[in-house]
PDB file of C-alpha atoms in Angstrom:
ATOM      1  CA  MET A 208      81.943   5.438  98.789  1.00  0.00           C
ATOM      2  CA  ASP A 209      80.514   7.442 101.162  1.00  0.00           C
ATOM      3  CA  TYR A 210      82.090  10.842 101.863  1.00  0.00           C
ATOM      4  CA  LEU A 211      80.770  14.963 102.866  1.00  0.00           C
ATOM      5  CA  TYR A 212      79.919  17.240  99.657  1.00  0.00           C
ATOM      6  CA  TYR A 213      81.152  20.943 100.094  1.00  0.00           C
ATOM      7  CA  LYS A 214      79.451  23.262  97.412  1.00  0.00           C
ATOM      8  CA  ALA A 215      82.041  26.137  96.404  1.00  0.00           C
ATOM      9  CA  ILE A 216      79.805  29.590  97.326  1.00  0.00           C
ATOM     10  CA  ASN A 217      79.140  31.883  94.507  1.00  0.00           C
ATOM     11  CA  TRP A 218      78.628  35.657  94.799  1.00  0.00           C
ATOM     12  CA  ASP A 219      77.025  35.309  91.363  1.00  0.00           C
ATOM     13  CA  ASP A 220      74.642  32.945  91.398  1.00  0.00           C
ATOM     14  CA  ILE A 221      72.040  34.757  94.310  1.00  0.00           C
ATOM     15  CA  LYS A 222      69.401  33.045  95.118  1.00  0.00           C
ATOM     16  CA  ASP A 223      67.848  35.502  97.495  1.00  0.00           C
ATOM     17  CA  ASN A 224      68.572  39.757  97.050  1.00  0.00           C
ATOM     18  CA  PHE A 225      68.608  39.960 100.656  1.00  0.00           C
ATOM     19  CA  ASP A 226      72.027  37.873 101.216  1.00  0.00           C
ATOM     20  CA  LYS A 227      74.358  40.179  98.698  1.00  0.00           C
ATOM     21  CA  TYR A 228      72.669  43.638  99.740  1.00  0.00           C
ATOM     22  CA  THR A 229      72.519  42.515 104.085  1.00  0.00           C
ATOM     23  CA  TRP A 230      76.158  41.236 102.968  1.00  0.00           C
ATOM     24  CA  GLU A 231      77.152  44.398 101.555  1.00  0.00           C
ATOM     25  CA  GLN A 232      75.345  46.507 104.128  1.00  0.00           C
ATOM     26  CA  LEU A 233      77.490  45.156 106.983  1.00  0.00           C
ATOM     27  CA  THR A 234      80.954  45.393 105.740  1.00  0.00           C
ATOM     28  CA  THR A 235      79.638  48.812 104.795  1.00  0.00           C
ATOM     29  CA  ASN A 236      79.064  49.545 108.350  1.00  0.00           C
ATOM     30  CA  PHE A 237      82.343  47.192 109.493  1.00  0.00           C
ATOM     31  CA  TRP A 238      83.900  48.671 112.816  1.00  0.00           C
ATOM     32  CA  LEU A 239      86.423  47.867 116.003  1.00  0.00           C
ATOM     33  CA  ASP A 240      86.203  49.084 119.102  1.00  0.00           C
ATOM     34  CA  ILE A 241      89.240  49.837 119.667  1.00  0.00           C
ATOM     35  CA  ARG A 242      89.338  52.789 116.711  1.00  0.00           C
ATOM     36  CA  ILE A 243      87.385  55.329 119.181  1.00  0.00           C
ATOM     37  CA  PRO A 244      89.033  56.694 121.674  1.00  0.00           C
ATOM     38  CA  VAL A 245      86.820  56.321 125.363  1.00  0.00           C
ATOM     39  CA  THR A 246      89.665  57.501 126.907  1.00  0.00           C
ATOM     40  CA  ASN A 247      89.192  60.790 125.762  1.00  0.00           C
ATOM     41  CA  ASP A 248      86.086  60.762 128.274  1.00  0.00           C
ATOM     42  CA  GLN A 249      87.725  60.537 130.577  1.00  0.00           C
ATOM     43  CA  PRO A 250      87.185  64.457 131.930  1.00  0.00           C
ATOM     44  CA  ALA A 251      83.684  63.977 131.219  1.00  0.00           C
ATOM     45  CA  TRP A 252      83.290  60.362 133.174  1.00  0.00           C
ATOM     46  CA  GLN A 253      84.703  61.787 136.391  1.00  0.00           C
ATOM     47  CA  GLN A 254      82.019  65.087 136.539  1.00  0.00           C
ATOM     48  CA  LEU A 255      79.622  62.648 137.019  1.00  0.00           C
ATOM     49  CA  ALA A 256      78.292  61.343 140.422  1.00  0.00           C
ATOM     50  CA  ASP A 257      78.628  58.371 141.259  1.00  0.00           C
ATOM     51  CA  THR A 258      75.269  56.890 140.930  1.00  0.00           C
ATOM     52  CA  GLN A 259      75.258  58.028 137.331  1.00  0.00           C
ATOM     53  CA  GLN A 260      78.564  56.067 137.011  1.00  0.00           C
ATOM     54  CA  GLN A 261      76.889  52.868 138.404  1.00  0.00           C
ATOM     55  CA  ALA A 262      74.295  52.981 136.919  1.00  0.00           C
ATOM     56  CA  ILE A 263      76.452  53.471 133.568  1.00  0.00           C
ATOM     57  CA  THR A 264      78.489  50.554 134.027  1.00  0.00           C
ATOM     58  CA  ARG A 265      75.510  47.850 135.097  1.00  0.00           C
ATOM     59  CA  MET A 266      73.308  48.299 132.772  1.00  0.00           C
ATOM     60  CA  LEU A 267      76.072  48.108 130.265  1.00  0.00           C
ATOM     61  CA  ALA A 268      77.509  44.041 131.696  1.00  0.00           C
ATOM     62  CA  GLY A 269      73.856  43.976 131.671  1.00  0.00           C
ATOM     63  CA  ALA A 270      74.467  44.692 127.848  1.00  0.00           C
ATOM     64  CA  SER A 271      77.441  42.921 127.659  1.00  0.00           C
ATOM     65  CA  MET A 272      75.915  39.529 128.939  1.00  0.00           C
ATOM     66  CA  LEU A 273      73.525  39.925 125.651  1.00  0.00           C
ATOM     67  CA  ALA A 274      75.986  40.267 123.419  1.00  0.00           C
ATOM     68  CA  VAL A 275      77.742  37.017 124.641  1.00  0.00           C
ATOM     69  CA  TYR A 276      74.853  35.738 124.243  1.00  0.00           C
ATOM     70  CA  GLN A 277      74.056  36.369 121.154  1.00  0.00           C
ATOM     71  CA  SER A 278      77.680  35.848 119.567  1.00  0.00           C
ATOM     72  CA  GLU A 279      77.761  32.192 121.344  1.00  0.00           C
ATOM     73  CA  VAL A 280      74.446  30.597 121.719  1.00  0.00           C
ATOM     74  CA  GLY A 281      72.083  32.730 119.519  1.00  0.00           C
ATOM     75  CA  THR A 282      73.077  33.436 116.845  1.00  0.00           C
ATOM     76  CA  PRO A 283      74.430  30.705 116.136  1.00  0.00           C
ATOM     77  CA  ALA A 284      71.256  28.081 116.563  1.00  0.00           C
ATOM     78  CA  ILE A 285      69.470  30.610 113.078  1.00  0.00           C
ATOM     79  CA  ARG A 286      72.275  29.581 111.177  1.00  0.00           C
ATOM     80  CA  HIS A 287      70.890  25.537 110.683  1.00  0.00           C
ATOM     81  CA  ASP A 288      67.840  26.861 109.073  1.00  0.00           C
ATOM     82  CA  ARG A 289      69.840  29.003 106.281  1.00  0.00           C
ATOM     83  CA  ARG A 290      68.063  28.824 103.071  1.00  0.00           C
ATOM     84  CA  THR A 291      71.233  29.851 101.099  1.00  0.00           C
ATOM     85  CA  GLN A 292      74.791  29.822 100.862  1.00  0.00           C
ATOM     86  CA  GLN A 293      74.863  33.246 101.103  1.00  0.00           C
ATOM     87  CA  GLU A 294      72.508  33.001 104.100  1.00  0.00           C
ATOM     88  CA  GLU A 295      75.112  31.156 106.226  1.00  0.00           C
ATOM     89  CA  SER A 296      77.907  34.207 105.215  1.00  0.00           C
ATOM     90  CA  VAL A 297      75.623  36.746 106.347  1.00  0.00           C
ATOM     91  CA  LEU A 298      75.024  35.514 110.033  1.00  0.00           C
ATOM     92  CA  ASN A 299      78.644  34.713 109.735  1.00  0.00           C
ATOM     93  CA  THR A 300      79.239  37.770 109.777  1.00  0.00           C
ATOM     94  CA  ILE A 301      76.513  38.692 112.558  1.00  0.00           C
ATOM     95  CA  THR A 302      78.277  36.632 115.049  1.00  0.00           C
ATOM     96  CA  PHE A 303      81.627  37.864 114.452  1.00  0.00           C
ATOM     97  CA  MET A 304      80.162  41.484 114.742  1.00  0.00           C
ATOM     98  CA  LYS A 305      77.935  40.208 117.919  1.00  0.00           C
ATOM     99  CA  SER A 306      81.870  38.680 119.540  1.00  0.00           C
ATOM    100  CA  VAL A 307      82.693  42.904 118.659  1.00  0.00           C
ATOM    101  CA  HIS A 308      80.135  44.585 120.379  1.00  0.00           C
ATOM    102  CA  ALA A 309      80.172  42.400 123.402  1.00  0.00           C
ATOM    103  CA  LYS A 310      84.103  42.812 123.377  1.00  0.00           C
ATOM    104  CA  SER A 311      83.365  47.271 123.487  1.00  0.00           C
ATOM    105  CA  TYR A 312      81.713  46.556 126.942  1.00  0.00           C
ATOM    106  CA  THR A 313      85.534  45.718 128.167  1.00  0.00           C
ATOM    107  CA  THR A 314      86.622  48.323 126.083  1.00  0.00           C
ATOM    108  CA  ILE A 315      84.410  50.590 127.143  1.00  0.00           C
ATOM    109  CA  PHE A 316      85.416  49.647 131.324  1.00  0.00           C
ATOM    110  CA  ARG A 317      89.473  49.439 130.744  1.00  0.00           C
ATOM    111  CA  ALA A 318      88.628  53.546 129.719  1.00  0.00           C
ATOM    112  CA  LEU A 319      86.478  54.999 131.956  1.00  0.00           C
ATOM    113  CA  ILE A 320      87.427  52.663 135.114  1.00  0.00           C
ATOM    114  CA  PRO A 321      91.062  51.155 134.630  1.00  0.00           C
ATOM    115  CA  GLY A 322      91.198  47.500 136.494  1.00  0.00           C
ATOM    116  CA  ASN A 323      87.596  47.585 137.614  1.00  0.00           C
ATOM    117  CA  GLY A 324      85.824  46.532 135.052  1.00  0.00           C
ATOM    118  CA  GLY A 325      85.739  42.892 135.665  1.00  0.00           C
ATOM    119  CA  ALA A 326      83.687  43.721 138.963  1.00  0.00           C
ATOM    120  CA  ASN A 327      80.647  45.052 136.675  1.00  0.00           C
ATOM    121  CA  PHE A 328      80.840  41.850 134.656  1.00  0.00           C
ATOM    122  CA  THR A 329      81.195  40.276 137.723  1.00  0.00           C
ATOM    123  CA  TRP A 330      77.899  41.846 139.558  1.00  0.00           C
ATOM    124  CA  ALA A 331      76.052  40.808 135.669  1.00  0.00           C
ATOM    125  CA  ASP A 332      77.093  37.017 136.378  1.00  0.00           C
ATOM    126  CA  ASN A 333      75.449  37.241 139.761  1.00  0.00           C
ATOM    127  CA  ASN A 334      71.610  39.670 138.679  1.00  0.00           C
ATOM    128  CA  THR A 335      68.655  37.329 138.992  1.00  0.00           C
ATOM    129  CA  ASP A 336      67.247  39.387 136.394  1.00  0.00           C
ATOM    130  CA  LEU A 337      69.641  38.451 133.997  1.00  0.00           C
ATOM    131  CA  GLN A 338      70.378  35.677 134.192  1.00  0.00           C
ATOM    132  CA  ALA A 339      66.081  34.866 133.798  1.00  0.00           C
ATOM    133  CA  GLU A 340      66.707  36.161 130.773  1.00  0.00           C
ATOM    134  CA  ILE A 341      69.348  34.352 129.345  1.00  0.00           C
ATOM    135  CA  ASP A 342      67.616  30.962 131.069  1.00  0.00           C
ATOM    136  CA  GLN A 343      64.719  31.826 128.481  1.00  0.00           C
ATOM    137  CA  LEU A 344      66.493  32.348 125.531  1.00  0.00           C
ATOM    138  CA  ALA A 345      68.594  29.581 125.997  1.00  0.00           C
ATOM    139  CA  GLN A 346      65.473  27.307 126.482  1.00  0.00           C
ATOM    140  CA  THR A 347      64.495  28.530 122.484  1.00  0.00           C
ATOM    141  CA  SER A 348      67.570  28.172 121.506  1.00  0.00           C
ATOM    142  CA  THR A 349      68.530  24.774 122.569  1.00  0.00           C
ATOM    143  CA  ASN A 350      64.866  23.245 122.112  1.00  0.00           C
ATOM    144  CA  GLY A 351      62.691  26.169 120.318  1.00  0.00           C
ATOM    145  CA  THR A 352      61.848  25.672 116.283  1.00  0.00           C
ATOM    146  CA  ALA A 353      63.292  27.608 113.590  1.00  0.00           C
ATOM    147  CA  LEU A 354      60.256  30.598 113.496  1.00  0.00           C
ATOM    148  CA  GLN A 355      60.610  30.967 116.970  1.00  0.00           C
ATOM    149  CA  LYS A 356      64.477  31.215 118.347  1.00  0.00           C
ATOM    150  CA  LYS A 357      64.459  34.320 115.020  1.00  0.00           C
ATOM    151  CA  ALA A 358      61.558  35.557 117.448  1.00  0.00           C
ATOM    152  CA  LEU A 359      63.847  36.154 120.918  1.00  0.00           C
ATOM    153  CA  PHE A 360      66.888  36.547 118.442  1.00  0.00           C
ATOM    154  CA  ILE A 361      65.311  40.145 117.523  1.00  0.00           C
ATOM    155  CA  LEU A 362      63.742  40.832 120.567  1.00  0.00           C
ATOM    156  CA  THR A 363      67.913  40.924 122.644  1.00  0.00           C
ATOM    157  CA  GLU A 364      68.315  43.178 120.223  1.00  0.00           C
ATOM    158  CA  THR A 365      65.675  45.791 120.476  1.00  0.00           C
ATOM    159  CA  GLY A 366      63.391  45.118 123.137  1.00  0.00           C
ATOM    160  CA  LEU A 367      65.889  43.510 126.297  1.00  0.00           C
ATOM    161  CA  SER A 368      69.020  46.019 125.220  1.00  0.00           C
ATOM    162  CA  PHE A 369      67.523  49.451 124.490  1.00  0.00           C
ATOM    163  CA  GLY A 370      66.554  50.035 127.926  1.00  0.00           C
ATOM    164  CA  LYS A 371      70.031  48.855 129.233  1.00  0.00           C
ATOM    165  CA  TYR A 372      71.529  51.912 127.046  1.00  0.00           C
ATOM    166  CA  TRP A 373      68.947  54.627 128.413  1.00  0.00           C
ATOM    167  CA  THR A 374      71.940  55.244 130.664  1.00  0.00           C
ATOM    168  CA  THR A 375      75.319  56.577 128.594  1.00  0.00           C
ATOM    169  CA  LEU A 376      72.161  57.987 125.573  1.00  0.00           C
ATOM    170  CA  GLN A 377      70.989  60.379 127.642  1.00  0.00           C
ATOM    171  CA  THR A 378      74.396  61.101 128.916  1.00  0.00           C
ATOM    172  CA  HIS A 379      76.054  63.114 125.643  1.00  0.00           C
ATOM    173  CA  SER A 380      79.094  64.599 127.607  1.00  0.00           C
ATOM    174  CA  LEU A 381      80.838  60.832 126.976  1.00  0.00           C
ATOM    175  CA  VAL A 382      80.688  61.846 123.736  1.00  0.00           C
ATOM    176  CA  ASN A 383      82.656  58.650 122.274  1.00  0.00           C
ATOM    177  CA  THR A 384      81.003  56.421 124.161  1.00  0.00           C
ATOM    178  CA  TYR A 385      77.652  57.180 122.768  1.00  0.00           C
ATOM    179  CA  GLN A 386      79.220  56.878 119.850  1.00  0.00           C
ATOM    180  CA  MET A 387      80.303  53.104 120.453  1.00  0.00           C
ATOM    181  CA  LEU A 388      76.805  52.321 121.174  1.00  0.00           C
ATOM    182  CA  ALA A 389      75.969  54.258 118.294  1.00  0.00           C
ATOM    183  CA  ASN A 390      77.625  51.567 116.176  1.00  0.00           C
ATOM    184  CA  ILE A 391      76.133  48.927 117.956  1.00  0.00           C
ATOM    185  CA  LEU A 392      72.605  50.142 117.432  1.00  0.00           C
ATOM    186  CA  ARG A 393      73.610  50.389 113.943  1.00  0.00           C
ATOM    187  CA  GLY A 394      73.851  46.778 113.457  1.00  0.00           C
ATOM    188  CA  SER A 395      71.255  45.798 115.559  1.00  0.00           C
ATOM    189  CA  ALA A 396      68.933  47.743 112.876  1.00  0.00           C
ATOM    190  CA  ILE A 397      70.206  45.380 110.092  1.00  0.00           C
ATOM    191  CA  PHE A 398      70.195  42.055 112.322  1.00  0.00           C
ATOM    192  CA  SER A 399      67.396  43.004 113.603  1.00  0.00           C
ATOM    193  CA  ALA A 400      65.566  43.949 109.822  1.00  0.00           C
ATOM    194  CA  TYR A 401      67.246  40.409 108.222  1.00  0.00           C
ATOM    195  CA  VAL A 402      66.328  38.628 110.669  1.00  0.00           C
ATOM    196  CA  GLY A 403      63.443  39.719 110.671  1.00  0.00           C
ATOM    197  CA  TYR A 404      62.681  39.561 106.711  1.00  0.00           C
ATOM    198  CA  LYS A 405      64.543  35.453 106.990  1.00  0.00           C
ATOM    199  CA  PHE A 406      61.648  34.630 109.885  1.00  0.00           C
ATOM    200  CA  HIS A 407      58.937  35.897 107.067  1.00  0.00           C
ATOM    201  CA  LEU A 408      59.872  33.833 104.429  1.00  0.00           C
ATOM    202  CA  GLY A 409      58.826  30.774 107.480  1.00  0.00           C
ATOM    203  CA  PHE A 410      55.888  32.199 108.660  1.00  0.00           C
ATOM    204  CA  ASP A 411      54.596  32.438 105.402  1.00  0.00           C
ATOM    205  CA  ASP A 412      55.354  28.977 104.762  1.00  0.00           C
ATOM    206  CA  LEU A 413      53.326  27.820 108.025  1.00  0.00           C
ATOM    207  CA  ALA A 414      49.536  26.473 107.650  1.00  0.00           C
ATOM    208  CA  SER A 415      47.290  29.145 109.420  1.00  0.00           C
ATOM    209  CA  SER A 416      46.874  27.039 112.589  1.00  0.00           C
ATOM    210  CA  ASP A 417      49.801  26.480 113.287  1.00  0.00           C
ATOM    211  CA  GLN A 418      50.693  30.532 113.164  1.00  0.00           C
ATOM    212  CA  ALA A 419      48.391  31.000 115.099  1.00  0.00           C
ATOM    213  CA  GLU A 420      49.869  29.095 117.467  1.00  0.00           C
ATOM    214  CA  LEU A 421      53.603  30.823 117.037  1.00  0.00           C
ATOM    215  CA  GLN A 422      52.204  33.933 117.685  1.00  0.00           C
ATOM    216  CA  HIS A 423      50.305  33.274 120.433  1.00  0.00           C
ATOM    217  CA  TRP A 424      53.950  31.658 121.570  1.00  0.00           C
ATOM    218  CA  ILE A 425      55.631  34.599 121.006  1.00  0.00           C
ATOM    219  CA  ASN A 426      53.286  37.046 122.759  1.00  0.00           C
ATOM    220  CA  THR A 427      53.625  34.645 126.133  1.00  0.00           C
ATOM    221  CA  GLN A 428      57.739  34.869 125.565  1.00  0.00           C
ATOM    222  CA  PHE A 429      58.240  38.398 124.673  1.00  0.00           C
ATOM    223  CA  ASP A 430      55.434  39.654 127.853  1.00  0.00           C
ATOM    224  CA  GLN A 431      57.565  36.875 130.602  1.00  0.00           C
ATOM    225  CA  LEU A 432      60.856  38.264 128.853  1.00  0.00           C
ATOM    226  CA  MET A 433      60.141  41.778 129.241  1.00  0.00           C
ATOM    227  CA  GLN A 434      58.271  41.940 132.495  1.00  0.00           C
ATOM    228  CA  THR A 435      61.892  40.382 133.792  1.00  0.00           C
ATOM    229  CA  GLU A 436      64.024  42.967 131.912  1.00  0.00           C
ATOM    230  CA  LYS A 437      61.423  46.079 134.110  1.00  0.00           C
ATOM    231  CA  ASP A 438      62.001  44.072 137.041  1.00  0.00           C
ATOM    232  CA  PHE A 439      65.495  44.787 135.723  1.00  0.00           C
ATOM    233  CA  LEU A 440      65.663  48.328 135.151  1.00  0.00           C
ATOM    234  CA  GLU A 441      63.395  49.084 137.861  1.00  0.00           C
ATOM    235  CA  ALA A 442      66.000  47.492 140.517  1.00  0.00           C
ATOM    236  CA  ASN A 443      69.011  49.191 139.606  1.00  0.00           C
ATOM    237  CA  LEU A 444      67.848  52.565 137.757  1.00  0.00           C
ATOM    238  CA  GLU A 445      67.022  55.189 140.565  1.00  0.00           C
ATOM    239  CA  ASP A 446      64.185  56.504 137.876  1.00  0.00           C
ATOM    240  CA  ALA A 447      64.044  53.891 135.206  1.00  0.00           C
ATOM    241  CA  THR A 448      61.049  55.451 133.133  1.00  0.00           C
ATOM    242  CA  GLU A 449      62.442  56.646 130.125  1.00  0.00           C
ATOM    243  CA  ALA A 450      64.420  52.984 130.555  1.00  0.00           C
ATOM    244  CA  ILE A 451      61.469  51.249 130.674  1.00  0.00           C
ATOM    245  CA  ASN A 452      59.522  53.476 127.620  1.00  0.00           C
ATOM    246  CA  LEU A 453      62.842  52.351 125.498  1.00  0.00           C
ATOM    247  CA  ALA A 454      62.534  48.669 126.346  1.00  0.00           C
ATOM    248  CA  HIS A 455      58.968  49.060 125.254  1.00  0.00           C
ATOM    249  CA  TYR A 456      59.498  50.542 121.922  1.00  0.00           C
ATOM    250  CA  GLY A 457      62.455  47.805 121.422  1.00  0.00           C
ATOM    251  CA  ALA A 458      59.507  45.420 121.484  1.00  0.00           C
ATOM    252  CA  ASN A 459      57.504  46.819 119.336  1.00  0.00           C
ATOM    253  CA  HIS A 460      60.488  46.979 116.844  1.00  0.00           C
ATOM    254  CA  ALA A 461      61.037  43.449 117.621  1.00  0.00           C
ATOM    255  CA  LEU A 462      56.756  42.893 117.206  1.00  0.00           C
ATOM    256  CA  THR A 463      55.962  44.545 113.524  1.00  0.00           C
ATOM    257  CA  SER A 464      59.584  42.774 112.001  1.00  0.00           C
ATOM    258  CA  LEU A 465      57.960  39.977 112.600  1.00  0.00           C
ATOM    259  CA  GLY A 466      55.337  41.339 111.242  1.00  0.00           C
ATOM    260  CA  PHE A 467      52.440  41.470 113.942  1.00  0.00           C
ATOM    261  CA  ASP A 468      50.655  44.271 115.815  1.00  0.00           C
ATOM    262  CA  THR A 469      52.048  46.559 119.055  1.00  0.00           C
ATOM    263  CA  SER A 470      51.589  45.413 122.039  1.00  0.00           C
ATOM    264  CA  TYR A 471      53.585  48.299 124.532  1.00  0.00           C
ATOM    265  CA  GLU A 472      52.969  51.208 125.562  1.00  0.00           C
ATOM    266  CA  VAL A 473      55.655  54.501 124.087  1.00  0.00           C
ATOM    267  CA  GLN A 474      55.154  57.253 125.725  1.00  0.00           C
ATOM    268  CA  PRO A 475      57.342  59.745 122.678  1.00  0.00           C
ATOM    269  CA  SER A 476      60.613  60.877 123.865  1.00  0.00           C
ATOM    270  CA  PRO A 477      63.879  62.215 122.026  1.00  0.00           C
ATOM    271  CA  LEU A 478      66.294  59.498 122.296  1.00  0.00           C
ATOM    272  CA  VAL A 479      62.177  57.233 120.974  1.00  0.00           C
ATOM    273  CA  ALA A 480      62.222  59.221 117.823  1.00  0.00           C
ATOM    274  CA  GLN A 481      66.412  58.472 117.499  1.00  0.00           C
ATOM    275  CA  LEU A 482      66.006  54.986 118.000  1.00  0.00           C
ATOM    276  CA  LYS A 483      63.219  54.886 115.270  1.00  0.00           C
ATOM    277  CA  LYS A 484      65.424  56.928 112.700  1.00  0.00           C
ATOM    278  CA  LEU A 485      67.430  53.875 112.643  1.00  0.00           C
ATOM    279  CA  MET A 486      65.811  51.019 113.111  1.00  0.00           C
ATOM    280  CA  ILE A 487      64.965  49.738 109.356  1.00  0.00           C
ATOM    281  CA  ASP A 488      61.014  48.747 108.857  1.00  0.00           C
ATOM    282  CA  GLN A 489      60.491  45.820 106.583  1.00  0.00           C
ATOM    283  CA  ASP A 490      58.913  48.778 103.957  1.00  0.00           C
ATOM    284  CA  GLN A 491      62.111  50.631 103.886  1.00  0.00           C
ATOM    285  CA  PHE A 492      65.058  47.538 103.934  1.00  0.00           C
ATOM    286  CA  LEU A 493      62.289  45.877 100.653  1.00  0.00           C
ATOM    287  CA  GLN A 494      62.711  49.403  98.702  1.00  0.00           C
ATOM    288  CA  GLN A 495      66.386  49.475  99.451  1.00  0.00           C
ATOM    289  CA  VAL A 496      66.855  45.974  98.027  1.00  0.00           C
ATOM    290  CA  THR A 497      64.806  47.001  95.224  1.00  0.00           C
ATOM    291  CA  ALA A 498      66.652  50.303  94.116  1.00  0.00           C
ATOM    292  CA  ALA A 499      69.867  48.308  94.994  1.00  0.00           C
ATOM    293  CA  ASN A 500      69.033  45.088  92.698  1.00  0.00           C
ATOM    294  CA  ASN A 501      67.433  47.741  90.080  1.00  0.00           C
ATOM    295  CA  GLU A 502      71.045  49.403  90.158  1.00  0.00           C
ATOM    296  CA  SER A 503      69.166  52.437  91.306  1.00  0.00           C
ATOM    297  CA  ASP A 504      70.356  55.356  93.318  1.00  0.00           C
ATOM    298  CA  THR A 505      70.867  53.809  96.306  1.00  0.00           C
ATOM    299  CA  GLU A 506      71.336  55.474  99.292  1.00  0.00           C
ATOM    300  CA  GLU A 507      74.422  54.778 101.254  1.00  0.00           C
ATOM    301  CA  MET A 508      74.301  54.670 105.147  1.00  0.00           C
ATOM    302  CA  THR A 509      76.447  57.045 106.487  1.00  0.00           C
ATOM    303  CA  ASP A 510      77.251  58.336 109.754  1.00  0.00           C
ATOM    304  CA  ASP A 511      75.354  62.040 108.186  1.00  0.00           C
ATOM    305  CA  ASP A 512      72.258  58.704 108.155  1.00  0.00           C
ATOM    306  CA  TYR A 513      71.879  58.919 112.252  1.00  0.00           C
ATOM    307  CA  ASP A 514      71.617  61.502 114.901  1.00  0.00           C
ATOM    308  CA  PHE A 515      73.640  59.865 117.246  1.00  0.00           C
TER     309      PHE A 515
END
């Protein structure tokens, strides 16, 4: 008789401790947009100039498109390469949290510009640079290899997002909106570290010639996507210098998460320093997992660990 065979998942039979540790980090840092009182930012929002309000809402609408893409396409595309049952559970959780991230932008717009949020989403839907980014990402999600998909997943979480956050992160008066983005960034840090680790496992299995070919493909894709991101930021911000700087920092972080050298020039700045503190590099992730596995005293991620 032909039948489908399903194996029950046993969390006491762990094949990869990264899965267990990441699951614990994701559930520890679980949050929902409705629990953050963004409406309290209304008085500060009203004090901003119209041009600043427009820049913030348009950048967040652009970030929303990427979050939707990650929840609907980007994360599901990398689930097919899972090595363990626990990995699929972790990726399921990431998929859900990306949906929370996507919904968060609606929550922000509903609080700050009641009844007018839809116009910003329509603007993003019709923006040629944003659509070009999504189209390039979608081609890889549809036709790319498992490792190619992982590489662009991380870039989407970092290089293609950080520049879009700049307008909000540098507006400290929007305290609760700022906190919403801090939560999103905290999630992206975990997502990128985890997927980067899984990328390493697959990359190490390749022959040296295949590794070189993949690295060339990744560098080419990154350069193309970061040029489109630069065009988007310059077209929609009066001064895009620092936004591009954050985007470049994000792209470099993606490259180091994959085990490659950095390629983009980044100038030191307070926001870069904050993002650098928040992001998790592979060595740090390995140390945390090892410490947790040895039942050592592992420092838990709390809001006190971040400057946001």
